[in-house]
Amino acid sequence: MSAAQYPAVSVIMPVLNEERHLRNSVRHILEQEYPGEMEVVIALGPSADRTDEIAAELVAEDPRVHTVPNPTGRTPAALNAAIKASRHPVVVRVDGHGMLSPNYIATAVRLLEETGAQNVGGIMHAEGENAWEEAVAAAMTSKIGVGNAAFHTGGQAGPAETVYLGVFRREALERADGYNVEFIRAQDWELNFRIREAGGLIWFSPELKVQYRPRPTVKALAKQYKDYGRWRHVVARYHAGSINLRYLAPPTAVVAIAAGLVLGAAVTPWALVVPGGYVAAIVAGSLPAGKGLSLKARAQIPVALATMHMCWGFGFLTSPRSLAKRVIASRRPAMTGSSETV
């Protein structure tokens, strides 16, 4: 494509308490090697740090940057507000702690054209800034940590159930009525499911890479993965048939380990083989995952793995049916926007 043939692009960012990474994230967008027109729309939640101040500085520094309010603070509401305020035929989702690779947008636009997909995405490339974050990054990019999820571990280009973040044709977002605001988590998976149900193609490519900064504490990681599990169960109840064995592994492990501990204490020590085997497995699995990291980071990988597995499984098991019923009863307002296509 010549420069004149590149479609204009809207980059949408839901942000809340992102003072640590927002400026750098926006810099990675504005410095993209992309010849087409571009705008950045930041949806501002009620942050308790300097996020709003930094966003205002970015708006003053570059006319391509705009902001919209998101008083709910919820990610899907922020995304819908940013989509509504944007105007271009290609919509790129980026989080406030995500760093796009230099040719991310150009590559994504090319893939949309080549594949005919409604949404393309790639690898969530977790990178830490200290030993704990490096341990979490290693856990999040290993198969023992996240199974065979291509957007975490990489793989061959091809059709996918979901992708990290996503670069969409606006028309696909409008046909899907945007994100379902009831899905505080798992909104990407749920939206991609509806796009696929309508006959649209979701395409994964390892050519697309976004640097991701992991949660900075065990507590924050535990909450993140508990919420992931909780909302993935909501998706399973909302969309019958959308669950698979990979998603059932963590809750199965939680039940088996809990049963092993109880029976081991009350009935027979042989039952402790199950929790003991799990500990041995994550310790062994952490060895290849931690290759090249410091000793301090490698020592924390089993903690990160156990936190991810157990909290995801616990969240899945304790996800209330009432939450799914409320989501099922919800109605999504129609989106409106540009009728341009790629």
CSV table of C-alpha atoms in Angstrom, one decimal:
chain,number,residue,atom,x,y,z
A,1,MET,CA,0.0,0.0,0.0
A,2,SER,CA,1.1,3.5,-0.7
A,3,ALA,CA,0.9,6.1,2.0
A,4,ALA,CA,-2.3,7.5,0.6
A,5,GLN,CA,-3.9,4.0,0.7
A,6,TYR,CA,-3.3,3.4,4.4
A,7,PRO,CA,-6.6,3.8,6.3
A,8,ALA,CA,-6.9,6.2,9.1
A,9,VAL,CA,-6.6,4.6,12.6
A,10,SER,CA,-8.1,5.4,15.9
A,11,VAL,CA,-6.2,4.1,19.0
A,12,ILE,CA,-8.4,3.7,22.0
A,13,MET,CA,-7.1,3.5,25.6
A,14,PRO,CA,-9.0,2.7,28.8
A,15,VAL,CA,-6.9,4.1,31.7
A,16,LEU,CA,-7.3,4.1,35.5
A,17,ASN,CA,-4.4,4.8,37.8
A,18,GLU,CA,-1.8,4.5,35.1
A,19,GLU,CA,0.6,7.3,36.0
A,20,ARG,CA,3.5,4.9,36.0
A,21,HIS,CA,3.2,3.8,32.3
A,22,LEU,CA,0.8,6.1,30.5
A,23,ARG,CA,3.2,8.6,29.0
A,24,ASN,CA,5.5,5.8,27.7
A,25,SER,CA,2.6,3.9,26.3
A,26,VAL,CA,1.3,6.9,24.4
A,27,ARG,CA,4.8,7.6,23.1
A,28,HIS,CA,5.0,4.1,21.7
A,29,ILE,CA,1.7,4.9,19.8
A,30,LEU,CA,2.7,8.3,18.5
A,31,GLU,CA,6.1,7.0,17.3
A,32,GLN,CA,4.6,4.2,15.2
A,33,GLU,CA,6.0,3.6,11.8
A,34,TYR,CA,2.7,4.2,10.2
A,35,PRO,CA,2.1,6.6,7.2
A,36,GLY,CA,-1.6,6.9,7.6
A,37,GLU,CA,-3.6,9.4,9.7
A,38,MET,CA,-3.9,8.5,13.4
A,39,GLU,CA,-5.7,9.7,16.5
A,40,VAL,CA,-5.4,8.5,20.2
A,41,VAL,CA,-8.5,8.6,22.4
A,42,ILE,CA,-7.9,8.1,26.1
A,43,ALA,CA,-10.9,7.2,28.3
A,44,LEU,CA,-10.2,8.5,31.8
A,45,GLY,CA,-11.5,6.6,34.8
A,46,PRO,CA,-11.6,8.2,38.3
A,47,SER,CA,-7.9,7.8,39.0
A,48,ALA,CA,-6.4,8.4,42.4
A,49,ASP,CA,-3.0,9.3,41.0
A,50,ARG,CA,-1.6,11.7,38.4
A,51,THR,CA,-3.1,9.9,35.4
A,52,ASP,CA,-5.5,12.8,34.5
A,53,GLU,CA,-2.7,15.3,34.8
A,54,ILE,CA,-0.4,13.3,32.6
A,55,ALA,CA,-3.2,12.8,30.0
A,56,ALA,CA,-3.8,16.6,29.9
A,57,GLU,CA,-0.2,17.2,29.3
A,58,LEU,CA,-0.3,14.7,26.4
A,59,VAL,CA,-3.3,16.4,24.9
A,60,ALA,CA,-1.5,19.8,25.1
A,61,GLU,CA,1.6,18.3,23.5
A,62,ASP,CA,0.1,16.6,20.5
A,63,PRO,CA,-3.1,17.4,18.6
A,64,ARG,CA,-3.6,13.7,17.8
A,65,VAL,CA,-4.4,12.9,21.4
A,66,HIS,CA,-7.9,13.4,22.9
A,67,THR,CA,-9.6,12.3,26.1
A,68,VAL,CA,-13.1,11.3,27.1
A,69,PRO,CA,-14.5,10.7,30.6
A,70,ASN,CA,-15.3,7.3,31.9
A,71,PRO,CA,-16.9,8.0,35.3
A,72,THR,CA,-17.7,4.3,36.0
A,73,GLY,CA,-14.0,3.3,35.9
A,74,ARG,CA,-14.9,0.1,34.2
A,75,THR,CA,-12.9,-1.1,31.2
A,76,PRO,CA,-15.7,-2.0,28.8
A,77,ALA,CA,-17.5,1.3,29.4
A,78,ALA,CA,-14.2,3.1,28.8
A,79,LEU,CA,-13.7,1.2,25.5
A,80,ASN,CA,-17.2,2.0,24.3
A,81,ALA,CA,-16.8,5.7,25.2
A,82,ALA,CA,-13.5,5.9,23.3
A,83,ILE,CA,-15.0,4.0,20.3
A,84,LYS,CA,-17.9,6.5,20.2
A,85,ALA,CA,-15.6,9.5,20.4
A,86,SER,CA,-13.2,8.1,17.7
A,87,ARG,CA,-13.9,8.4,14.0
A,88,HIS,CA,-11.6,6.2,11.9
A,89,PRO,CA,-12.3,2.9,10.1
A,90,VAL,CA,-9.6,0.9,12.0
A,91,VAL,CA,-9.8,0.8,15.8
A,92,VAL,CA,-6.7,-0.3,17.8
A,93,ARG,CA,-7.1,-1.2,21.4
A,94,VAL,CA,-4.2,-0.4,23.7
A,95,ASP,CA,-4.0,-0.5,27.5
A,96,GLY,CA,-2.4,2.2,29.6
A,97,HIS,CA,0.5,-0.2,30.5
A,98,GLY,CA,0.9,-1.7,27.0
A,99,MET,CA,3.8,-0.7,24.7
A,100,LEU,CA,3.3,-1.3,21.0
A,101,SER,CA,6.2,-2.6,18.9
A,102,PRO,CA,7.3,0.1,16.3
A,103,ASN,CA,5.5,-1.5,13.3
A,104,TYR,CA,2.5,-2.9,15.2
A,105,ILE,CA,-0.2,-0.8,13.6
A,106,ALA,CA,1.2,-1.0,10.0
A,107,THR,CA,1.5,-4.8,10.4
A,108,ALA,CA,-2.0,-5.1,11.8
A,109,VAL,CA,-3.6,-3.1,9.0
A,110,ARG,CA,-1.7,-5.3,6.4
A,111,LEU,CA,-3.0,-8.4,8.2
A,112,LEU,CA,-6.6,-7.1,8.1
A,113,GLU,CA,-6.3,-6.6,4.4
A,114,GLU,CA,-4.6,-10.0,3.7
A,115,THR,CA,-6.8,-12.2,5.9
A,116,GLY,CA,-10.2,-10.4,5.7
A,117,ALA,CA,-10.4,-10.7,9.4
A,118,GLN,CA,-12.6,-8.5,11.6
A,119,ASN,CA,-10.0,-8.4,14.4
A,120,VAL,CA,-6.3,-9.2,14.4
A,121,GLY,CA,-3.9,-9.5,17.4
A,122,GLY,CA,-0.8,-11.0,18.6
A,123,ILE,CA,1.4,-11.7,21.6
A,124,MET,CA,1.0,-10.3,25.0
A,125,HIS,CA,4.8,-10.0,25.7
A,126,ALA,CA,5.1,-9.7,29.4
A,127,GLU,CA,8.3,-7.9,30.6
A,128,GLY,CA,9.1,-7.1,34.2
A,129,GLU,CA,11.0,-4.1,35.7
A,130,ASN,CA,12.1,-5.9,38.9
A,131,ALA,CA,12.6,-9.5,40.1
A,132,TRP,CA,9.0,-10.2,41.0
A,133,GLU,CA,7.6,-8.8,37.7
A,134,GLU,CA,10.2,-10.8,35.8
A,135,ALA,CA,9.0,-13.9,37.6
A,136,VAL,CA,5.4,-13.1,36.7
A,137,ALA,CA,6.3,-12.4,33.1
A,138,ALA,CA,8.1,-15.8,32.9
A,139,ALA,CA,5.0,-17.5,34.4
A,140,MET,CA,2.7,-15.7,32.0
A,141,THR,CA,4.7,-16.7,28.9
A,142,SER,CA,5.1,-20.4,29.8
A,143,LYS,CA,2.8,-23.2,28.9
A,144,ILE,CA,2.8,-24.5,32.5
A,145,GLY,CA,1.5,-21.0,33.5
A,146,VAL,CA,-1.2,-20.4,30.8
A,147,GLY,CA,-1.5,-23.6,28.8
A,148,ASN,CA,-1.5,-23.3,25.0
A,149,ALA,CA,-2.9,-19.8,24.8
A,150,ALA,CA,-1.0,-18.5,21.7
A,151,PHE,CA,-1.3,-14.9,22.6
A,152,HIS,CA,0.7,-15.6,25.7
A,153,THR,CA,3.2,-18.2,24.4
A,154,GLY,CA,3.4,-17.6,20.7
A,155,GLY,CA,2.6,-20.0,17.8
A,156,GLN,CA,1.7,-20.1,14.2
A,157,ALA,CA,-0.5,-17.5,12.6
A,158,GLY,CA,-4.1,-18.5,12.0
A,159,PRO,CA,-7.7,-18.2,13.2
A,160,ALA,CA,-8.1,-17.9,16.9
A,161,GLU,CA,-10.8,-17.8,19.6
A,162,THR,CA,-9.5,-14.5,20.9
A,163,VAL,CA,-6.4,-12.3,20.7
A,164,TYR,CA,-4.7,-9.9,23.0
A,165,LEU,CA,-6.2,-6.4,22.8
A,166,GLY,CA,-7.0,-6.4,19.1
A,167,VAL,CA,-7.1,-4.2,15.9
A,168,PHE,CA,-10.6,-4.1,14.6
A,169,ARG,CA,-12.5,-3.1,11.6
A,170,ARG,CA,-14.9,-0.4,13.0
A,171,GLU,CA,-17.8,-2.1,11.2
A,172,ALA,CA,-17.3,-5.2,13.2
A,173,LEU,CA,-17.4,-3.3,16.5
A,174,GLU,CA,-20.6,-1.5,15.4
A,175,ARG,CA,-22.3,-4.8,14.3
A,176,ALA,CA,-21.5,-6.3,17.7
A,177,ASP,CA,-22.8,-3.2,19.5
A,178,GLY,CA,-19.4,-2.7,21.0
A,179,TYR,CA,-18.2,-4.3,24.3
A,180,ASN,CA,-20.8,-5.6,26.7
A,181,VAL,CA,-20.5,-3.2,29.7
A,182,GLU,CA,-21.6,-5.9,32.1
A,183,PHE,CA,-18.3,-7.8,31.6
A,184,ILE,CA,-15.9,-6.0,33.9
A,185,ARG,CA,-13.4,-8.7,33.0
A,186,ALA,CA,-13.2,-11.1,30.0
A,187,GLN,CA,-14.8,-8.5,27.8
A,188,ASP,CA,-12.3,-9.2,25.0
A,189,TRP,CA,-13.0,-12.9,25.0
A,190,GLU,CA,-16.8,-12.2,25.1
A,191,LEU,CA,-16.7,-9.7,22.2
A,192,ASN,CA,-14.5,-12.0,20.1
A,193,PHE,CA,-17.0,-14.8,20.7
A,194,ARG,CA,-19.8,-12.7,19.4
A,195,ILE,CA,-17.8,-11.6,16.4
A,196,ARG,CA,-17.1,-15.3,15.6
A,197,GLU,CA,-20.7,-16.3,16.1
A,198,ALA,CA,-21.7,-13.7,13.5
A,199,GLY,CA,-19.3,-15.3,11.0
A,200,GLY,CA,-16.3,-13.0,11.5
A,201,LEU,CA,-12.7,-14.1,11.6
A,202,ILE,CA,-10.4,-13.5,14.5
A,203,TRP,CA,-6.8,-13.8,13.4
A,204,PHE,CA,-3.7,-14.4,15.6
A,205,SER,CA,-0.2,-13.5,14.3
A,206,PRO,CA,3.1,-13.7,16.1
A,207,GLU,CA,4.2,-10.7,14.0
A,208,LEU,CA,2.2,-8.5,16.4
A,209,LYS,CA,3.7,-7.9,19.8
A,210,VAL,CA,2.8,-5.7,22.7
A,211,GLN,CA,5.0,-5.3,25.8
A,212,TYR,CA,2.9,-5.8,28.9
A,213,ARG,CA,3.9,-4.8,32.4
A,214,PRO,CA,2.8,-7.4,35.0
A,215,ARG,CA,1.1,-6.7,38.3
A,216,PRO,CA,3.7,-5.4,40.8
A,217,THR,CA,2.7,-7.4,43.9
A,218,VAL,CA,1.4,-10.9,44.8
A,219,LYS,CA,-1.8,-9.4,46.1
A,220,ALA,CA,-2.4,-7.5,42.8
A,221,LEU,CA,-1.7,-10.6,40.8
A,222,ALA,CA,-4.0,-12.7,42.9
A,223,LYS,CA,-6.9,-10.2,42.4
A,224,GLN,CA,-6.2,-10.1,38.7
A,225,TYR,CA,-6.4,-13.9,38.3
A,226,LYS,CA,-9.3,-14.3,40.6
A,227,ASP,CA,-11.3,-11.8,38.6
A,228,TYR,CA,-10.2,-13.6,35.3
A,229,GLY,CA,-11.5,-16.9,36.6
A,230,ARG,CA,-14.7,-15.4,38.0
A,231,TRP,CA,-15.6,-13.7,34.7
A,232,ARG,CA,-14.5,-16.6,32.5
A,233,HIS,CA,-17.2,-18.6,34.3
A,234,VAL,CA,-19.7,-15.8,33.5
A,235,VAL,CA,-18.8,-16.1,29.9
A,236,ALA,CA,-19.2,-19.9,30.0
A,237,ARG,CA,-22.7,-19.4,31.4
A,238,TYR,CA,-23.6,-16.6,29.0
A,239,HIS,CA,-22.3,-18.4,25.9
A,240,ALA,CA,-23.1,-22.1,26.2
A,241,GLY,CA,-20.4,-24.3,24.6
A,242,SER,CA,-17.6,-21.7,25.0
A,243,ILE,CA,-15.7,-23.6,27.7
A,244,ASN,CA,-12.9,-26.1,27.0
A,245,LEU,CA,-10.5,-28.3,29.0
A,246,ARG,CA,-7.8,-25.6,29.3
A,247,TYR,CA,-10.2,-23.4,31.3
A,248,LEU,CA,-11.3,-26.3,33.5
A,249,ALA,CA,-7.7,-27.2,34.6
A,250,PRO,CA,-7.3,-24.5,37.3
A,251,PRO,CA,-10.6,-25.2,39.1
A,252,THR,CA,-9.9,-28.9,38.9
A,253,ALA,CA,-6.5,-28.4,40.4
A,254,VAL,CA,-8.0,-26.2,43.3
A,255,VAL,CA,-10.5,-28.9,44.1
A,256,ALA,CA,-7.9,-31.7,44.0
A,257,ILE,CA,-5.4,-29.9,46.1
A,258,ALA,CA,-7.9,-28.9,48.7
A,259,ALA,CA,-9.3,-32.4,48.9
A,260,GLY,CA,-5.7,-33.8,49.2
A,261,LEU,CA,-4.9,-31.5,52.0
A,262,VAL,CA,-8.1,-32.3,53.9
A,263,LEU,CA,-7.8,-36.0,53.4
A,264,GLY,CA,-4.1,-36.0,54.1
A,265,ALA,CA,-4.7,-34.3,57.5
A,266,ALA,CA,-7.8,-36.3,58.5
A,267,VAL,CA,-7.6,-39.7,56.7
A,268,THR,CA,-4.3,-40.8,55.2
A,269,PRO,CA,-0.9,-39.1,54.4
A,270,TRP,CA,-1.1,-40.7,51.0
A,271,ALA,CA,-3.6,-38.0,50.0
A,272,LEU,CA,-0.8,-35.4,50.3
A,273,VAL,CA,0.6,-36.9,47.1
A,274,VAL,CA,-1.7,-34.6,45.1
A,275,PRO,CA,-0.7,-31.2,46.6
A,276,GLY,CA,2.9,-32.4,46.8
A,277,GLY,CA,2.9,-33.4,43.2
A,278,TYR,CA,1.5,-30.0,42.2
A,279,VAL,CA,4.3,-28.2,44.1
A,280,ALA,CA,6.9,-30.5,42.5
A,281,ALA,CA,5.4,-29.8,39.0
A,282,ILE,CA,5.4,-26.0,39.3
A,283,VAL,CA,8.9,-26.1,40.7
A,284,ALA,CA,10.1,-28.3,37.8
A,285,GLY,CA,8.2,-26.2,35.3
A,286,SER,CA,9.7,-23.0,36.6
A,287,LEU,CA,13.2,-24.1,35.7
A,288,PRO,CA,13.0,-23.7,31.9
A,289,ALA,CA,10.6,-20.7,32.3
A,290,GLY,CA,13.3,-18.9,34.4
A,291,LYS,CA,16.2,-19.4,32.0
A,292,GLY,CA,18.4,-16.3,31.8
A,293,LEU,CA,16.8,-14.6,34.8
A,294,SER,CA,18.4,-13.7,38.1
A,295,LEU,CA,18.3,-16.2,41.0
A,296,LYS,CA,15.9,-13.9,42.9
A,297,ALA,CA,13.5,-13.9,39.9
A,298,ARG,CA,13.7,-17.6,39.3
A,299,ALA,CA,13.0,-18.3,43.0
A,300,GLN,CA,9.7,-16.4,42.7
A,301,ILE,CA,8.4,-18.1,39.6
A,302,PRO,CA,6.7,-21.0,41.5
A,303,VAL,CA,4.9,-18.4,43.7
A,304,ALA,CA,3.7,-16.6,40.6
A,305,LEU,CA,2.5,-19.9,39.0
A,306,ALA,CA,0.7,-21.0,42.1
A,307,THR,CA,-1.0,-17.6,42.6
A,308,MET,CA,-2.2,-17.6,39.0
A,309,HIS,CA,-3.5,-21.2,39.0
A,310,MET,CA,-5.1,-21.2,42.4
A,311,CYS,CA,-6.7,-17.7,42.2
A,312,TRP,CA,-8.0,-18.3,38.7
A,313,GLY,CA,-9.5,-21.6,39.8
A,314,PHE,CA,-10.9,-20.2,43.0
A,315,GLY,CA,-12.5,-17.3,41.1
A,316,PHE,CA,-14.0,-19.7,38.6
A,317,LEU,CA,-15.4,-22.0,41.3
A,318,THR,CA,-16.9,-19.2,43.4
A,319,SER,CA,-18.3,-17.1,40.5
A,320,PRO,CA,-22.0,-16.6,41.5
A,321,ARG,CA,-24.8,-17.7,39.2
A,322,SER,CA,-26.6,-14.4,40.1
A,323,LEU,CA,-23.8,-12.5,38.4
A,324,ALA,CA,-24.2,-14.5,35.2
A,325,LYS,CA,-28.0,-14.0,35.4
A,326,ARG,CA,-27.6,-10.3,35.7
A,327,VAL,CA,-25.3,-10.2,32.7
A,328,ILE,CA,-27.6,-12.4,30.6
A,329,ALA,CA,-30.5,-10.1,31.4
A,330,SER,CA,-28.5,-7.0,30.3
A,331,ARG,CA,-29.0,-5.2,27.0
A,332,ARG,CA,-26.2,-3.5,25.1
A,333,PRO,CA,-26.9,0.0,23.6
A,334,ALA,CA,-26.2,0.2,19.9
A,335,MET,CA,-23.0,1.8,18.9
A,336,THR,CA,-22.9,4.5,16.2
A,337,GLY,CA,-20.0,5.8,14.2
A,338,SER,CA,-18.2,6.0,10.9
A,339,SER,CA,-19.4,3.8,8.0
A,340,GLU,CA,-16.0,3.8,6.4
A,341,THR,CA,-14.4,0.4,5.8
A,342,VAL,CA,-10.9,-0.9,5.3
